[in-house]
Coordinates of C-alpha atoms in Angstrom, one line a residue:
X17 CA 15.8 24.6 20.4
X18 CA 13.9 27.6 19.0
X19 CA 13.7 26.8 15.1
X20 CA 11.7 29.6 14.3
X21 CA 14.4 32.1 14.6
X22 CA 17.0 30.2 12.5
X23 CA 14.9 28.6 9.8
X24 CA 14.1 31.2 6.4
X25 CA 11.6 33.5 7.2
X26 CA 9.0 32.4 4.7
X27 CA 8.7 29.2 6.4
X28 CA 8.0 30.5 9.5
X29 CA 4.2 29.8 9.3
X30 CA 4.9 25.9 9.0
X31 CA 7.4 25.2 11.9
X32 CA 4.4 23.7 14.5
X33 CA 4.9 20.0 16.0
X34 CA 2.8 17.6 14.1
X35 CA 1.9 14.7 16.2
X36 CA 1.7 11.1 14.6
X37 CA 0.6 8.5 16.4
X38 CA -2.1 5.8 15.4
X39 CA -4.8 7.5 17.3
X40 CA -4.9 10.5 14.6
X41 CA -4.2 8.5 11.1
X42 CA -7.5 7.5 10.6
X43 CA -8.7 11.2 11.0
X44 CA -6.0 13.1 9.3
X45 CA -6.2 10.4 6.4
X46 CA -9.5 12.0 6.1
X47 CA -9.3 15.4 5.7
X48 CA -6.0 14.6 3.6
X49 CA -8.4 12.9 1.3
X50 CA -10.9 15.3 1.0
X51 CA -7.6 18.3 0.3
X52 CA -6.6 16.5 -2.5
X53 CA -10.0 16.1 -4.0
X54 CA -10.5 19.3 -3.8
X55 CA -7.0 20.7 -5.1
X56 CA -7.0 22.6 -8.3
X57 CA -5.3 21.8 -11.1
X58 CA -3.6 24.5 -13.2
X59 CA -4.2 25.1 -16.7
X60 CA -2.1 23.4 -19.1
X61 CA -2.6 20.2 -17.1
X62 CA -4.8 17.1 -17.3
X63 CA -5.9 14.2 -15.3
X64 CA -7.1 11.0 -15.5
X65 CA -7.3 7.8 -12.8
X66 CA -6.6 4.1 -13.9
X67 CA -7.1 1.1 -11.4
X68 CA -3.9 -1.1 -10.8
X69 CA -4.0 -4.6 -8.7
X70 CA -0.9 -4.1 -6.2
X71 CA -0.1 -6.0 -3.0
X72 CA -1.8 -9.5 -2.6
X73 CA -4.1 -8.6 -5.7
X74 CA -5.7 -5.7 -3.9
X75 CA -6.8 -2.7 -6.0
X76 CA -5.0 0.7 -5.4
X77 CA -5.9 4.2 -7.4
X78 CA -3.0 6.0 -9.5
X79 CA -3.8 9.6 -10.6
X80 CA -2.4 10.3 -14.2
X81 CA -1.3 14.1 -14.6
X82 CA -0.1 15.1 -17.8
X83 CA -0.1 18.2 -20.6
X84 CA -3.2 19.1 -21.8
X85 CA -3.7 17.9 -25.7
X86 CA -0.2 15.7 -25.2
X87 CA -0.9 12.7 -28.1
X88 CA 2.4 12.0 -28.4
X89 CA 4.9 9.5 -26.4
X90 CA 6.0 11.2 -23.4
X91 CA 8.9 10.6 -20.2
X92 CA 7.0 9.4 -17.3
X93 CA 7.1 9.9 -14.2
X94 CA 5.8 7.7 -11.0
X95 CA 5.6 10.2 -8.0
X96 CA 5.6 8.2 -5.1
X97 CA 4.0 11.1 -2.4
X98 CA 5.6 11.3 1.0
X99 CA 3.4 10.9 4.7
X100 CA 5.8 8.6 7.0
X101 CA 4.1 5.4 4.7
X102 CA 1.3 6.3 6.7
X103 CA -0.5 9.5 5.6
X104 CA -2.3 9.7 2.5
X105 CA -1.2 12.5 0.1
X106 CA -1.7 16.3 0.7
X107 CA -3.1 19.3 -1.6
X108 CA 0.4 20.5 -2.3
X109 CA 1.5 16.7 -3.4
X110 CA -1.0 17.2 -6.3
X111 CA 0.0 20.8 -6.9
X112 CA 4.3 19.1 -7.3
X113 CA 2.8 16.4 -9.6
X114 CA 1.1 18.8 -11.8
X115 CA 4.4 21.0 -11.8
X116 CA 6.7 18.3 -12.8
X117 CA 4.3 17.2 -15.9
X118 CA 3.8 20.6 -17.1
X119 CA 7.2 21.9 -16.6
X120 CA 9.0 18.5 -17.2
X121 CA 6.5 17.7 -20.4
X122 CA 6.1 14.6 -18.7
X123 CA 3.4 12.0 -17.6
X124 CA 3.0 11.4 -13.8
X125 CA 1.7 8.7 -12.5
X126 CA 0.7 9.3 -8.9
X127 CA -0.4 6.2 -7.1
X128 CA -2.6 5.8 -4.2
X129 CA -0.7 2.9 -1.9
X130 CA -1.9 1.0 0.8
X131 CA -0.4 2.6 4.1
X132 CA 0.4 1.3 7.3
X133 CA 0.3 0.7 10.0
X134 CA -3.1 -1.4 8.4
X135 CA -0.7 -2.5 5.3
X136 CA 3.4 -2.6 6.8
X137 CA 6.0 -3.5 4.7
X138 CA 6.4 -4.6 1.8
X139 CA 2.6 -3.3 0.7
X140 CA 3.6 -0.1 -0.5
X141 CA 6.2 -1.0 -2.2
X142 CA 4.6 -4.4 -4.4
X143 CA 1.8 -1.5 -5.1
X144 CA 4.7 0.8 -6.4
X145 CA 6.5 -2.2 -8.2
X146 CA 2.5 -3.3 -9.6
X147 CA 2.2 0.3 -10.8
X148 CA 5.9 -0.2 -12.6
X149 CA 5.5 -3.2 -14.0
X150 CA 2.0 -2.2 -15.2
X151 CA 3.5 1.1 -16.8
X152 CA 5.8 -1.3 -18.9
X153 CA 3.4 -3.6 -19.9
X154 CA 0.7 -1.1 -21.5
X155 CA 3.4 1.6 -22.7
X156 CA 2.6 1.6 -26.1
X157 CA -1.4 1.5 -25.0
X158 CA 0.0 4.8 -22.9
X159 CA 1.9 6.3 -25.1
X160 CA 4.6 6.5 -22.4
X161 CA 8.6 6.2 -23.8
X162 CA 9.2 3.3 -22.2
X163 CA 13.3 3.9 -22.4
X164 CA 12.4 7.3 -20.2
X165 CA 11.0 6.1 -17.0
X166 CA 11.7 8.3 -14.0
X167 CA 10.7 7.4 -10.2
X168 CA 10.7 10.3 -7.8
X169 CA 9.7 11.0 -4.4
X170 CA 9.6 12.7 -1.0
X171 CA 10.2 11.6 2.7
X172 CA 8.7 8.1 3.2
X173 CA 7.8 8.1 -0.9
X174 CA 11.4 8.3 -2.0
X175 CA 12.6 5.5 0.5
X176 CA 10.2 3.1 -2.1
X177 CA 11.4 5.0 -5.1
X178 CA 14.8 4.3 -4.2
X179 CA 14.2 0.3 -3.6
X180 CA 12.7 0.4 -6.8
X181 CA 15.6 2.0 -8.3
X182 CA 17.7 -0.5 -6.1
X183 CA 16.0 -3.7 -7.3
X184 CA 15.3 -3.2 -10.7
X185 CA 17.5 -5.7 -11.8
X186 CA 16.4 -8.4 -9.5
X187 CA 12.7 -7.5 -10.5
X188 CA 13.5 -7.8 -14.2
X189 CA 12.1 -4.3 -14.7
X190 CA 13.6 -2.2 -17.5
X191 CA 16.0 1.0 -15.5
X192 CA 14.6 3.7 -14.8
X193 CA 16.6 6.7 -16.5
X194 CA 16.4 8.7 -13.3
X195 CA 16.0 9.2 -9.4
X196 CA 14.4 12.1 -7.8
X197 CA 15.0 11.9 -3.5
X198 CA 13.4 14.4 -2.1
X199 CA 14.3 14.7 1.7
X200 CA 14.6 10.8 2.0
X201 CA 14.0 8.3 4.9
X202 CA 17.2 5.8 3.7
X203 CA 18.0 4.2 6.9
X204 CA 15.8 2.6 9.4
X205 CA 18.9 2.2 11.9
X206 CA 18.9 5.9 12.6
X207 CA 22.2 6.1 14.1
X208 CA 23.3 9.8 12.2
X209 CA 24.2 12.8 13.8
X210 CA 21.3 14.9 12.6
X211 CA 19.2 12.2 13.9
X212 CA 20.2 12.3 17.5
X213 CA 20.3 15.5 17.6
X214 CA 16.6 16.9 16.0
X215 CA 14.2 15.0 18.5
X216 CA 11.9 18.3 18.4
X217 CA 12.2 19.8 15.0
X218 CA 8.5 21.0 13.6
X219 CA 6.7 18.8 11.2
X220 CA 9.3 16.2 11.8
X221 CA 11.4 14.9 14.3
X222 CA 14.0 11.7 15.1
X223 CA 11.1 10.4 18.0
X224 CA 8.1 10.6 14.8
X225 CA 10.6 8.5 12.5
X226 CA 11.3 6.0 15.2
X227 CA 7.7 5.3 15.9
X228 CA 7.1 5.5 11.7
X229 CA 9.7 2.3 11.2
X230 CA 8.1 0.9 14.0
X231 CA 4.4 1.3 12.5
X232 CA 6.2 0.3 8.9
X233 CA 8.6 -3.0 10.1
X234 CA 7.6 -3.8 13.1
X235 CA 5.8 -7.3 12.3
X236 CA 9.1 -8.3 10.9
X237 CA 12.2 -10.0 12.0
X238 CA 15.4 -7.8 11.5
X239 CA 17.0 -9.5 9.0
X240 CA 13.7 -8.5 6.9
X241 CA 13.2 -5.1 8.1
X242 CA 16.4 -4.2 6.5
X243 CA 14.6 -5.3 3.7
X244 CA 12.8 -1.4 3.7
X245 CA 15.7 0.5 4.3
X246 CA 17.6 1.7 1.1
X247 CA 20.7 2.0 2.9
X248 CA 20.8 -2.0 3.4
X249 CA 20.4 -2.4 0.0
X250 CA 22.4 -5.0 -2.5
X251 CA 23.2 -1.7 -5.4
X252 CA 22.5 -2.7 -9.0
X253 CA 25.6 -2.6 -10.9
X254 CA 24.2 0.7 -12.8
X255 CA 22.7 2.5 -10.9
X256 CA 20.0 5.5 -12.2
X257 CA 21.3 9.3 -12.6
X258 CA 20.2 10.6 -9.1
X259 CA 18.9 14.0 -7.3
X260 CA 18.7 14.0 -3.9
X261 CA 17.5 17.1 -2.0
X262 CA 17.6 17.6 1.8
X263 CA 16.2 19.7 4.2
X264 CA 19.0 21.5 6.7
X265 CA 16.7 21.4 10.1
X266 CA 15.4 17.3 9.6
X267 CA 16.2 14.5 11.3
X268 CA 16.7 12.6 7.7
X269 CA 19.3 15.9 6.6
X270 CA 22.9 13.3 7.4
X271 CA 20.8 9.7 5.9
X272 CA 20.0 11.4 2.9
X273 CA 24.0 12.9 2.4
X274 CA 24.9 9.4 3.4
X275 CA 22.6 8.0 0.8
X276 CA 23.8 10.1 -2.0
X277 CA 27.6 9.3 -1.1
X278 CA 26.9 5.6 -1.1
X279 CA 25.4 6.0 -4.8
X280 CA 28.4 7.9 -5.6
X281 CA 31.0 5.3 -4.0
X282 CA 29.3 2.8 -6.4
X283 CA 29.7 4.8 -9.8
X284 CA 26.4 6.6 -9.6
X285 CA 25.9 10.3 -10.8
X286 CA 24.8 11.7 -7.8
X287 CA 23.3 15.5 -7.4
X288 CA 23.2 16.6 -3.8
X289 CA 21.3 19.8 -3.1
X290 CA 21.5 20.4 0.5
X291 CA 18.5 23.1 1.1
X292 CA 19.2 25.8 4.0
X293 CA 17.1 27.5 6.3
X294 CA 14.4 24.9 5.6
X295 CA 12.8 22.3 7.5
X296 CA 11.1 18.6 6.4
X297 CA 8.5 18.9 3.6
X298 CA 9.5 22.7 3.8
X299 CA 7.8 22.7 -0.2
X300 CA 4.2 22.8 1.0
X301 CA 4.7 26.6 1.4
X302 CA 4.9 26.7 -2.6
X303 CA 5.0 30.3 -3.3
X304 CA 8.2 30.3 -1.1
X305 CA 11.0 32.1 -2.8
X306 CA 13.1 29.3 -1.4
X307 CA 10.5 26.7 -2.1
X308 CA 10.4 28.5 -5.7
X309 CA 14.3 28.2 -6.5
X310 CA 14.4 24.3 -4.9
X311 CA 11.6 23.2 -6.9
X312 CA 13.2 24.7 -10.2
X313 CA 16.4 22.3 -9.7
X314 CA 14.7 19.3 -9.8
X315 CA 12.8 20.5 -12.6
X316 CA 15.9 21.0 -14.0
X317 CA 17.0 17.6 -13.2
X318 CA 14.1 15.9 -14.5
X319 CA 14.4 17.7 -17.7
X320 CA 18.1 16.6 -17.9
X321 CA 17.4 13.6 -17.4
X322 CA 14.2 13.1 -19.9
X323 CA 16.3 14.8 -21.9
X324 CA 19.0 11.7 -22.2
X325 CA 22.1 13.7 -20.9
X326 CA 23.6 13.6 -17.8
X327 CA 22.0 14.9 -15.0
X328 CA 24.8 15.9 -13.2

């Protein structure tokens, strides 16, 4: 299918295949390294880096973005960044995180996770949990507001945000106040429509996510594997105020609907904005009018939901 011609003009310039494979990881992982050292941060904004001991007491970096001269307690935010659990994160990743903690007036905590297919399941998501549970224990040290703790999320990052959100109780962590889903992977099954039919969509595609599970679960029996996949998940009996986003060519587009029905069939407030004319991780072209007006609602959202009112 020719998805140039139906996808929104502006985002013309990212619709190219992207191969993934383990052959290029290593490389990619590289340069994606080197792009986020090197990506600005705007003014108004200020970073710092703490050291947290994640998965099997091995050390992992967490970037801290916040408002300049902020003294005061402040929301926080852990961004989990996107990359099929595999990739490490991109410029624009830092460019979203600095957004949402000067627009949101919030603290973002950006962690650096161990990726697979070197660390598979459940590494990224004990480093995740280690960052949480970290964030709780030094809040007052922080100055974070430890009643407004937010995880967000894109792609492969907001399939560990929302098993965070999901086993919060069964962790014994404190709820987080909100859930930011941006284009999710929910369901390692892969068995929706949008799946089967977008096997060659650019940047991402159904035969990518197959081999990204695989890379992910694929040193685990079954019964575990389901462990990863939100959509297996045993729901907590309240469940955080949630935003999911979705992108209309993607493979993940019917998984992430799914996802935000099951959340609302269990009593969740559930806000499902289902992007058009866009494709997966369609937000790296950021000056994007329709990039622009997408990233403004879950500004929106997060401010709600700092805020303490409904974010629906």
């Amino acid at each position: 299918m020719k998805y140039k011609e139906r996808i929104d003009p502006e985002l013309r310039q990212l619709a190219r295949n992207v191969p993934y494979h383990k052959g290029i990881i290593r490389c990619a992982n590289v340069f994606q390294a080197i792009s986020f050292h090197f990506a600005g941060i705007p003014g108004g904004v200020v970073n710092r880096r703490i050291t947290v001991e994640g998965h099997r007491g091995l050390q992992f970096k967490t970037e801290i973005f916040e408002p300049a001269n902020a003294k005061e307690k402040l929301p926080c935010l852990i961004d989990v960044h996107g990359g099929a659990f595999s990739y490490k994160a991109s410029a624009c990743h830092k460019k979203l995180a600095c957004m949402y903690a000067l627009k949101a007036g919030c603290r973002v905590y950006f962690p650096d996770y161990h990726l697979s297919p070197k660390y598979p399941y459940p590494a990224a998501y004990d480093d995740v949990l280690a960052l949480y549970r970290c964030i709780m224990d030094h809040s007052e040290e922080w100055a974070v507001d430890s009643e407004r703790i937010g995880v967000a999320g894109d792609s492969a990052g907001a399939s560990i945000a929302a098993l965070i959100c999901n086993h919060y109780e069964y962790e014994h962590l404190k709820r987080p106040c909100i859930q930011m889903l941006i284009y999710p992977v929910t369901d390692m099954d892969m068995q929706t429509d949008s799946m089967k039919r977008f096997s060659d969509t650019p940047v991402w595609n159904s035969k990518n996510n197959r081999r990204m599970w695989s890379y992910y679960c694929g040193n685990l029996q079954a019964e575990d594997a389901y462990g990863a996949s939100p959509m297996h998940s045993v729901l907590p009996q309240i469940i955080p105020d949630t935003y999911i986003e979705t992108a209309e060519y993607d493979c993940l587009h019917d998984e992430g609907v799914l996802y935000g029905e099951k959340l609302r069939e269990a009593g969740a407030n559930v806000e499902i904005n289902e992007t058009r004319g866009t494709i997966h991780g369609y937000d790296a072209a950021l000056n994007a009018q329709i990039a622009i007006r997408h990233i403004e609602k879950r500004i929106l959202f997060l401010k709600k939901g700092f805020g303490g009112r409904s974010a629906v």
